[in-house]
PDB file of C-alpha atoms in Angstrom:
ATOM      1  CA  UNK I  11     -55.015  67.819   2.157  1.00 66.00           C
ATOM      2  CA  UNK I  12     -53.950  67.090  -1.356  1.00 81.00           C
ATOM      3  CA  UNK I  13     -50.517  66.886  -0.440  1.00 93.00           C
ATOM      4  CA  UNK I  14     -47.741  68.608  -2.775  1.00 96.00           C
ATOM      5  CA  UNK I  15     -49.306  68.365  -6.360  1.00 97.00           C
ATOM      6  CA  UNK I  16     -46.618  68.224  -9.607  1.00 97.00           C
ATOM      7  CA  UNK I  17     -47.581  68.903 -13.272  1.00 96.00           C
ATOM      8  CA  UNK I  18     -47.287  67.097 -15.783  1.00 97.00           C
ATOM      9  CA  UNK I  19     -46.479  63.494 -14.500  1.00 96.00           C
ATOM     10  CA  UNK I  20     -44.486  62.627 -17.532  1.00 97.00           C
ATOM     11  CA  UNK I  21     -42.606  64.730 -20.091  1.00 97.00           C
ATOM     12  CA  UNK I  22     -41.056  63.516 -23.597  1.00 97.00           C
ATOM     13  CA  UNK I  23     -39.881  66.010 -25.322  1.00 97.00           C
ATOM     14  CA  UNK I  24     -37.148  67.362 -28.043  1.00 97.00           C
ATOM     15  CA  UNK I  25     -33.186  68.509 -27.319  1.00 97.00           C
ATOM     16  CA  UNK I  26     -33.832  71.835 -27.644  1.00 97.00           C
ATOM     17  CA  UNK I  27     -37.233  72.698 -26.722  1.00 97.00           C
ATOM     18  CA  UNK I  28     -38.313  74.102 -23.606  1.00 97.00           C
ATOM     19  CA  UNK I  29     -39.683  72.529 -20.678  1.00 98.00           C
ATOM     20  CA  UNK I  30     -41.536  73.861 -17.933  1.00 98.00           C
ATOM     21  CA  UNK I  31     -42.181  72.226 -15.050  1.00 98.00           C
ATOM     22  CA  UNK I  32     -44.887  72.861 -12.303  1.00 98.00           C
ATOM     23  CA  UNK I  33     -45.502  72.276  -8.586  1.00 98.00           C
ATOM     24  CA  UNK I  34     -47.880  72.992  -5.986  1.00 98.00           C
ATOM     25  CA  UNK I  35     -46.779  73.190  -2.399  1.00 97.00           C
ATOM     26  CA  UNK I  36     -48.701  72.068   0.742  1.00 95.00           C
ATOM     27  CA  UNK I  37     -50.775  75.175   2.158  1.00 94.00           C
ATOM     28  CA  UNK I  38     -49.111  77.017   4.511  1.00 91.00           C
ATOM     29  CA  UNK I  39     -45.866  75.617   3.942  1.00 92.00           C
ATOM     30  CA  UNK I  40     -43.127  78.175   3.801  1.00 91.00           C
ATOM     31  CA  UNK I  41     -40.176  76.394   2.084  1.00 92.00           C
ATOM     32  CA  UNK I  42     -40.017  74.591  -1.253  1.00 95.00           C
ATOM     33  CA  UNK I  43     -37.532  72.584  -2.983  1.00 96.00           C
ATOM     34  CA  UNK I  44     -36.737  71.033  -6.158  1.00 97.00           C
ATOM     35  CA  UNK I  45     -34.822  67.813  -6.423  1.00 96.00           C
ATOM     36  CA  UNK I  46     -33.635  65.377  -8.940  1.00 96.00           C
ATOM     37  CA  UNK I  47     -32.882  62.014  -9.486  1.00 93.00           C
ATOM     38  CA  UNK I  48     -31.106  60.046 -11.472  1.00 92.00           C
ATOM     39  CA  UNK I  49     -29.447  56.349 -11.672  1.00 87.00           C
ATOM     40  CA  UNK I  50     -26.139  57.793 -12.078  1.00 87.00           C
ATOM     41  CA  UNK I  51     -26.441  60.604  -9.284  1.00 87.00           C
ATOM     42  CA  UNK I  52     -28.499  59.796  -6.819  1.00 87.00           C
ATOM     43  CA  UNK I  53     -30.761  62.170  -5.196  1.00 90.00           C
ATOM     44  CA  UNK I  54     -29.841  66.196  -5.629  1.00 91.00           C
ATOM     45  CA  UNK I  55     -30.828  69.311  -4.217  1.00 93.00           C
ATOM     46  CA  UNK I  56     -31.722  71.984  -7.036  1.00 96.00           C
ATOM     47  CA  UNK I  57     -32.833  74.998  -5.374  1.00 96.00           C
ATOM     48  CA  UNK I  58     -35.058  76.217  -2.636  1.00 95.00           C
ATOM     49  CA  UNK I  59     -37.145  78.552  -1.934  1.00 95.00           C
ATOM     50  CA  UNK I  60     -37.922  80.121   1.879  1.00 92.00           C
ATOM     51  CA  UNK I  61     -41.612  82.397   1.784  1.00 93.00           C
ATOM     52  CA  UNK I  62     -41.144  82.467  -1.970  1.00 95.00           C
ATOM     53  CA  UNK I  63     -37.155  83.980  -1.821  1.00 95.00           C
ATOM     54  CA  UNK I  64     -34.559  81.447  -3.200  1.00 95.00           C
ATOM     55  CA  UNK I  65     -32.605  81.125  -0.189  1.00 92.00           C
ATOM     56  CA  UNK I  66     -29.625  78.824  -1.590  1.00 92.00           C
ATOM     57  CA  UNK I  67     -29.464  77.579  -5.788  1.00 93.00           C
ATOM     58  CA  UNK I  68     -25.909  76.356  -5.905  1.00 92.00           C
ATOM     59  CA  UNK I  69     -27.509  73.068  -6.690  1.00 92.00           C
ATOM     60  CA  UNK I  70     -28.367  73.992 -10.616  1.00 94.00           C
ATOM     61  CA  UNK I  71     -26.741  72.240 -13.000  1.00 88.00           C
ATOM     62  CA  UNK I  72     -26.290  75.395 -14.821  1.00 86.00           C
ATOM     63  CA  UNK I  73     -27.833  78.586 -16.586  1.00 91.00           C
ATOM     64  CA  UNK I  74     -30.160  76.318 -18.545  1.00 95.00           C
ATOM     65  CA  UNK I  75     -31.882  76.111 -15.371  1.00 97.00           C
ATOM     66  CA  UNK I  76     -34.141  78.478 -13.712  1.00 97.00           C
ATOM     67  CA  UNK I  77     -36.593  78.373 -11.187  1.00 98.00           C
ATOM     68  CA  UNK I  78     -39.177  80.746 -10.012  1.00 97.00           C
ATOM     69  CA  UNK I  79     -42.165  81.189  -7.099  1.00 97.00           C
ATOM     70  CA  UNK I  80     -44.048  83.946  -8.198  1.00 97.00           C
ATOM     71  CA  UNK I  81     -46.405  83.549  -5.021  1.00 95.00           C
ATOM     72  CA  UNK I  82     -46.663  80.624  -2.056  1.00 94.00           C
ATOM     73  CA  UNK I  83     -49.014  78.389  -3.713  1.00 95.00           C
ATOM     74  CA  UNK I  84     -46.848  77.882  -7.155  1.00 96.00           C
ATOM     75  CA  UNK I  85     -43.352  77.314  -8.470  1.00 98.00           C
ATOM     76  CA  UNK I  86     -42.066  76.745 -11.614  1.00 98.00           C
ATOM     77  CA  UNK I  87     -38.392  74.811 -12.927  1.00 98.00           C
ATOM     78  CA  UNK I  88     -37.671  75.708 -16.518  1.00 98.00           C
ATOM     79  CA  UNK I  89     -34.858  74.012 -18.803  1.00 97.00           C
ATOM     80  CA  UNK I  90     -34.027  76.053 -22.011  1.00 97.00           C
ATOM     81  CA  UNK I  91     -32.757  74.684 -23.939  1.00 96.00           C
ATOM     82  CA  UNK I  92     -33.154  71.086 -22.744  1.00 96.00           C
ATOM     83  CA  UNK I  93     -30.498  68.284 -23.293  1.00 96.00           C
ATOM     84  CA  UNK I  94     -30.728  64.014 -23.386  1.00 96.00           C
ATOM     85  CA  UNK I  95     -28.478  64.154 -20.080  1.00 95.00           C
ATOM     86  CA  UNK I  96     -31.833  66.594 -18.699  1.00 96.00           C
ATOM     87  CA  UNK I  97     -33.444  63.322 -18.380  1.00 97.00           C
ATOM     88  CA  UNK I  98     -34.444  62.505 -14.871  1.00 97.00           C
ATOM     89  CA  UNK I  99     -37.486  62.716 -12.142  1.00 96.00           C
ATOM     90  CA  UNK I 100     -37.755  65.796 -10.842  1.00 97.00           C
ATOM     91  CA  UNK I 101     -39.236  66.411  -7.282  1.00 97.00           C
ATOM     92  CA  UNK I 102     -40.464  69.243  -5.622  1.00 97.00           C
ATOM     93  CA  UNK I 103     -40.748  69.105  -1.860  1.00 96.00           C
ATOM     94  CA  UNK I 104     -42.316  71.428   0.846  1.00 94.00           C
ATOM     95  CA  UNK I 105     -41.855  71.819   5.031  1.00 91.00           C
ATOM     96  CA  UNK I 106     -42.941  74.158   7.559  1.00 87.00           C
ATOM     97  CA  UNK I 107     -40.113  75.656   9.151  1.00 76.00           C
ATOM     98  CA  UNK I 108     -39.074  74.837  12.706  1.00 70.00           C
ATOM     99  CA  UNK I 109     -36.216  75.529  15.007  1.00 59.00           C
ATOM    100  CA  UNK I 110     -35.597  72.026  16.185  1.00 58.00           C
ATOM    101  CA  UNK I 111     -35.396  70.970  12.968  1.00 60.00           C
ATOM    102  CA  UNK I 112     -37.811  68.023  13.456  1.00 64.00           C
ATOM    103  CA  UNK I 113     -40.051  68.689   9.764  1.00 78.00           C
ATOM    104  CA  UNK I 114     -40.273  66.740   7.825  1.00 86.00           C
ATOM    105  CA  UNK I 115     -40.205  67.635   3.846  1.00 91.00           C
ATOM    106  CA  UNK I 116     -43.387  66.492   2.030  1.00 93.00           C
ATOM    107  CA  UNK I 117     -42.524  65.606  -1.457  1.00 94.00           C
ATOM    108  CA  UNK I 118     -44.695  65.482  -4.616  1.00 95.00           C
ATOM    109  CA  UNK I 119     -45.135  62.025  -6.849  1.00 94.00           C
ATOM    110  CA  UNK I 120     -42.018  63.726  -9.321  1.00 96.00           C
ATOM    111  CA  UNK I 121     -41.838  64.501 -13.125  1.00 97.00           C
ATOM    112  CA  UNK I 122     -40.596  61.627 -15.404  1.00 97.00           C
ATOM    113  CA  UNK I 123     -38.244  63.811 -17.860  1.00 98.00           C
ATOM    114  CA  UNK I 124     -37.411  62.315 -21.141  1.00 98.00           C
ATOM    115  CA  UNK I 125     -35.218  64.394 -23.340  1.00 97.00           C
ATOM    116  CA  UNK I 126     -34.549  62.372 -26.467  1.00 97.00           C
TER     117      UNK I 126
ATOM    118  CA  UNK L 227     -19.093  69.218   5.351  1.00 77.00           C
ATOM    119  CA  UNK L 228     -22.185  67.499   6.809  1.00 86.00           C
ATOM    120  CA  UNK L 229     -22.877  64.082   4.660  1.00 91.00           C
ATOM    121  CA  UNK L 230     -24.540  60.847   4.755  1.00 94.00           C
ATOM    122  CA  UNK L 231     -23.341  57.437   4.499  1.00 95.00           C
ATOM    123  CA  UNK L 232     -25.274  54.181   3.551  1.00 94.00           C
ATOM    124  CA  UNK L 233     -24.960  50.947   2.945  1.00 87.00           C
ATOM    125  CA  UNK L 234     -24.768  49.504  -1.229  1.00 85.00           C
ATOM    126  CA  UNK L 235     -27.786  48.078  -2.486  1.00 85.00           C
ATOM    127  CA  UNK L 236     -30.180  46.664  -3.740  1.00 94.00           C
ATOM    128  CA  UNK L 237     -30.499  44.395  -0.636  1.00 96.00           C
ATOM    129  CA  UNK L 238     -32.038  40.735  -1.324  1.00 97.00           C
ATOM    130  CA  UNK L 239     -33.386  39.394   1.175  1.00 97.00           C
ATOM    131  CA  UNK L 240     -36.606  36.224   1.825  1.00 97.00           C
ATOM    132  CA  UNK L 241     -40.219  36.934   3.330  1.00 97.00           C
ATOM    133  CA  UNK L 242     -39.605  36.894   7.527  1.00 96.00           C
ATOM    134  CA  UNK L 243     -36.116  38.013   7.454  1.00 97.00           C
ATOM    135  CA  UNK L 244     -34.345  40.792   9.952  1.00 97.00           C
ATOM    136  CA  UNK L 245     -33.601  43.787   7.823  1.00 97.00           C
ATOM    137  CA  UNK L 246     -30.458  45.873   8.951  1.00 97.00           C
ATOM    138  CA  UNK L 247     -29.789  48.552   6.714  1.00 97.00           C
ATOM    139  CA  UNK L 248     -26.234  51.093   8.078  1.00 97.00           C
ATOM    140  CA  UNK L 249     -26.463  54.481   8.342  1.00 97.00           C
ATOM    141  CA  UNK L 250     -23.866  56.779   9.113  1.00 97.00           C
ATOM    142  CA  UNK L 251     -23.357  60.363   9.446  1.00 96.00           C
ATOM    143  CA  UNK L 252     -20.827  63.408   9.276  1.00 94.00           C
ATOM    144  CA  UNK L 253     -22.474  66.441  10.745  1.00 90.00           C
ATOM    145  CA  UNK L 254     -21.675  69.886  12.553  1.00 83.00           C
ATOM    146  CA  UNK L 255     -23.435  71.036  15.561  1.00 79.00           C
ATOM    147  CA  UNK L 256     -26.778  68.399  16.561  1.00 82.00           C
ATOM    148  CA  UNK L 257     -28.732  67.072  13.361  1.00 90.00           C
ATOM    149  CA  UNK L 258     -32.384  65.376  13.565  1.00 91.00           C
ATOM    150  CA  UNK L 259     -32.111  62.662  11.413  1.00 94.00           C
ATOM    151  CA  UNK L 260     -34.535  60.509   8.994  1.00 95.00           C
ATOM    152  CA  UNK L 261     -35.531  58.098   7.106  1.00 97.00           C
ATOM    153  CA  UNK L 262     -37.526  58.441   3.860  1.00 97.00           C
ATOM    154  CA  UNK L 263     -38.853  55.389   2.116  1.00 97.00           C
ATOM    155  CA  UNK L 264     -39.543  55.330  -2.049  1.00 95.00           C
ATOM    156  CA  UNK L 265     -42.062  52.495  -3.291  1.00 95.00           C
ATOM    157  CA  UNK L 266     -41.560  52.064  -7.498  1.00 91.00           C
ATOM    158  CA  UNK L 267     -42.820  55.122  -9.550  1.00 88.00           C
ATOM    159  CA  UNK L 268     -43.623  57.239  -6.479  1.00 91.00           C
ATOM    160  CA  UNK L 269     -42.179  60.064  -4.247  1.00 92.00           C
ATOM    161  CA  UNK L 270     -40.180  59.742  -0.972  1.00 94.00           C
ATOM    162  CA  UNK L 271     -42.060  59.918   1.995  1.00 94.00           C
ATOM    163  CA  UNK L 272     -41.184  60.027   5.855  1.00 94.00           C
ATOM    164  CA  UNK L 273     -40.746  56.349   7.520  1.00 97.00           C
ATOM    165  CA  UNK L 274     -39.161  57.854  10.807  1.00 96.00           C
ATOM    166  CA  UNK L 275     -36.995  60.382  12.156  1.00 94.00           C
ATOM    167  CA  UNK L 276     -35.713  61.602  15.647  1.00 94.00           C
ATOM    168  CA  UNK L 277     -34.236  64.660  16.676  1.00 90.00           C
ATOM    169  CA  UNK L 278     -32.284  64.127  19.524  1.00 90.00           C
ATOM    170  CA  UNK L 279     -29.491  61.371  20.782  1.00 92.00           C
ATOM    171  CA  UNK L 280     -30.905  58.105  22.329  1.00 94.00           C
ATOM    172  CA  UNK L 281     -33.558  59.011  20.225  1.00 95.00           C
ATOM    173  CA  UNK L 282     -35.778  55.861  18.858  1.00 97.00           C
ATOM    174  CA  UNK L 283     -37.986  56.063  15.638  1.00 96.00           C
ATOM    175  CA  UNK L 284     -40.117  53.766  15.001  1.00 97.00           C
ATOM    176  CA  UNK L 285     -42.724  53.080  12.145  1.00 96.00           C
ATOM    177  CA  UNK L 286     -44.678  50.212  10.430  1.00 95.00           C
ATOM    178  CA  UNK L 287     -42.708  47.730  12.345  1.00 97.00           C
ATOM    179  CA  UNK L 288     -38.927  49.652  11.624  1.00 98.00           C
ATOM    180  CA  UNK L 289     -36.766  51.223  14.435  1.00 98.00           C
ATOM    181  CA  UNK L 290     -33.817  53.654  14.067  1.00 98.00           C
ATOM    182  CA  UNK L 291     -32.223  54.649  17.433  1.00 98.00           C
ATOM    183  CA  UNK L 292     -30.070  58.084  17.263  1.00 96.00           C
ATOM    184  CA  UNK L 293     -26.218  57.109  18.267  1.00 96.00           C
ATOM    185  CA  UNK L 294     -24.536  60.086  18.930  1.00 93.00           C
ATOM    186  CA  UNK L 295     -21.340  58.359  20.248  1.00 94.00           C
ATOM    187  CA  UNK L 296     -20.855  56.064  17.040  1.00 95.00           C
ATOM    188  CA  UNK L 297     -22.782  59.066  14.624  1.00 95.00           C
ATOM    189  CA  UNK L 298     -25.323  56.485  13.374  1.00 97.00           C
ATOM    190  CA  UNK L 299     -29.162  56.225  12.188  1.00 97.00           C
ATOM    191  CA  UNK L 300     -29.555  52.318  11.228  1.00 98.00           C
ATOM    192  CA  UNK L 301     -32.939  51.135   9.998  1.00 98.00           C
ATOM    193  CA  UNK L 302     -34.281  48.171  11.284  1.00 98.00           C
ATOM    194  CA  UNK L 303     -37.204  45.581  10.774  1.00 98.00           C
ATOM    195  CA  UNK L 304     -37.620  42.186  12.625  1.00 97.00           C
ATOM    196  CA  UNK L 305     -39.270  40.364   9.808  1.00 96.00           C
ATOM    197  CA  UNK L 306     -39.946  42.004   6.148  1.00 97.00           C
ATOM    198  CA  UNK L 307     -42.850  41.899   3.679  1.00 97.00           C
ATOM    199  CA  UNK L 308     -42.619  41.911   0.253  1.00 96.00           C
ATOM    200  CA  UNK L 309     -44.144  44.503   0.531  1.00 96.00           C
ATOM    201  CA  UNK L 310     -41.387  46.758   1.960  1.00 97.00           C
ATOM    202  CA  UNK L 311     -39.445  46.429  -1.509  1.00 97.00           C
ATOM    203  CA  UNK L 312     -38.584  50.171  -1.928  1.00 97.00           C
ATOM    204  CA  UNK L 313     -35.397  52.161  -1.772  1.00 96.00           C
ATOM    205  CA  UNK L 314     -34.796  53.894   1.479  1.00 97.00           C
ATOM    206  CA  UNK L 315     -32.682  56.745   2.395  1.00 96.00           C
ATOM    207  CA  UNK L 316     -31.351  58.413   5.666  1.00 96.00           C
ATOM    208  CA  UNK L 317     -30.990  61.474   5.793  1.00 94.00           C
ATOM    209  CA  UNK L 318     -30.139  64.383   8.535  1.00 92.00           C
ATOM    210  CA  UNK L 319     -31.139  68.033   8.943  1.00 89.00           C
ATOM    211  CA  UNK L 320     -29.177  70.454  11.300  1.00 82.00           C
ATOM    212  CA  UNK L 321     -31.168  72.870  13.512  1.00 73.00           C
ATOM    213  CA  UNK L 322     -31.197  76.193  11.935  1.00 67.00           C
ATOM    214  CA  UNK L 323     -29.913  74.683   9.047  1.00 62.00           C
ATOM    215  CA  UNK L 324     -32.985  76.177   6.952  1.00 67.00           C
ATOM    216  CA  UNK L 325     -34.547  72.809   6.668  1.00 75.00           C
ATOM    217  CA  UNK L 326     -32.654  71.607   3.998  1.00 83.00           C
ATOM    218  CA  UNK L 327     -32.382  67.533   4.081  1.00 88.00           C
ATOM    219  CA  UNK L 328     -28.642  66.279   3.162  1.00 90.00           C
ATOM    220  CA  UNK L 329     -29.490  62.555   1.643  1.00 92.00           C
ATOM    221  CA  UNK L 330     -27.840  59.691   1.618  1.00 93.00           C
ATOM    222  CA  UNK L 331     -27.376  57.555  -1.646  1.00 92.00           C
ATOM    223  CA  UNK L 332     -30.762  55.412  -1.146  1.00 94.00           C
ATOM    224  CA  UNK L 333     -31.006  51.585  -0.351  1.00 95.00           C
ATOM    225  CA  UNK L 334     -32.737  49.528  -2.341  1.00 95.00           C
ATOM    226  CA  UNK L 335     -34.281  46.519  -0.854  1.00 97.00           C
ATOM    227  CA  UNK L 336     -35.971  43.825  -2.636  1.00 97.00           C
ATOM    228  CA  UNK L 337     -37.780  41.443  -0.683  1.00 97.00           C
ATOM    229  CA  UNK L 338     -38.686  38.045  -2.003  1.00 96.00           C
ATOM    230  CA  UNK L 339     -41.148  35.082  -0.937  1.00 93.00           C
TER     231      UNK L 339
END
């Protein structure tokens, strides 16, 4: 298995511009999540997504944010327009569900965001 | 609220040493709880977990026993590598809690010859 597969690796772009940022979950997984991290804040939960529904976005930062799963196999974080404080690595993440709650989330290798 | 509690990094410590790194956690109803390790420019991925009290994971040479009665997950390694030099982070789940990981504040350890 490929694992969870993020596009691009890195990102430099302008305040202003839109960015766009891709993942691809596990197969078969049913929830997916987008993180990010930063020096200053640590690990955070964005938004995620249960069988392609956002199930809880109180996470994002704001309405500059938005994040979409069009189908199982894709999901997309957009930031328009993007800010220098946008800078981070951004995760995305995917589990099977289970009742016990013993999954574990798999998570991709991140996007290096550089908003200058 | 449910939350996680670690110990400050970064943690120094020689080739061969014990590693203990805390782990404590607020939680309602019975979480399964985890550890996730980081290694430089990479993702987090799953050291250990266990999903029950008296519970003990155990990985690559680290433990973490479940403590119910004192809420607490510590990670533990009877002699590190330099290769271990990552950032670690516990972090629990609740059951039915739609699998969404609460994380701790990450641990970095830096381990030197």
């Amino acid at each position: 298995d490929a694992g969870v597969i993020q596009s691009p690796r890195h990102e430099v772009t302008e305040m202003g511009q839109e960015v766009t940022l891709r993942c691809k979950p596990i197969s078969g997984h049913d929830y997916l999540f987008w993180y990010r991290q930063t020096m200053m804040r640590g690990l955070e939960l964005l938004i995620y997504f249960n069988n392609n529904v956002p199930i809880d976005d109180s996470g994002m930062p704001e309405d500059r944010f938005s994040a979409k799963m069009p189908n199982a196999s894709f999901s997309t974080l957009k930031i328009q327009p993007s800010e220098p404080r946008d800078s981070a690595v951004y995760f995305c993440a995917s589990s099977l569900w289970e009742l016990a709650g013993g999954r574990e989330q798999y998570f991709g290798p991140g996007t290096r965001l550089t908003v200058t | 609220g449910n939350s996680v509690t670690q110990m400050e990094g970064p943690v120094t410590l020689s080739e061969e040493a014990f590693l203990t790194i805390n782990c404590t956690y607020t939680a309602t109803g019975y979480p399964s709880l985890f550890w996730y390790v980081q290694y430089p420019g990479e993702g987090l991925q799953l050291l250990l977990k266990a999903t029950k009290a008296d519970d003990k994971g155990s990985n690559k040479g680290f433990e973490a026993t479940y403590r119910k009665e004192t809420t607490s997950f510590h990670l533990e390694k009877g002699s590190v590598q330099v290769s271990d030099s990552a950032v670690y982070f516990c972090a629990l789940k609740l059951t039915g809690g739609g699998n969404k990981l609460t994380f701790g504040t990450g641990t970095q350890l830096k381990v030197e010859l």
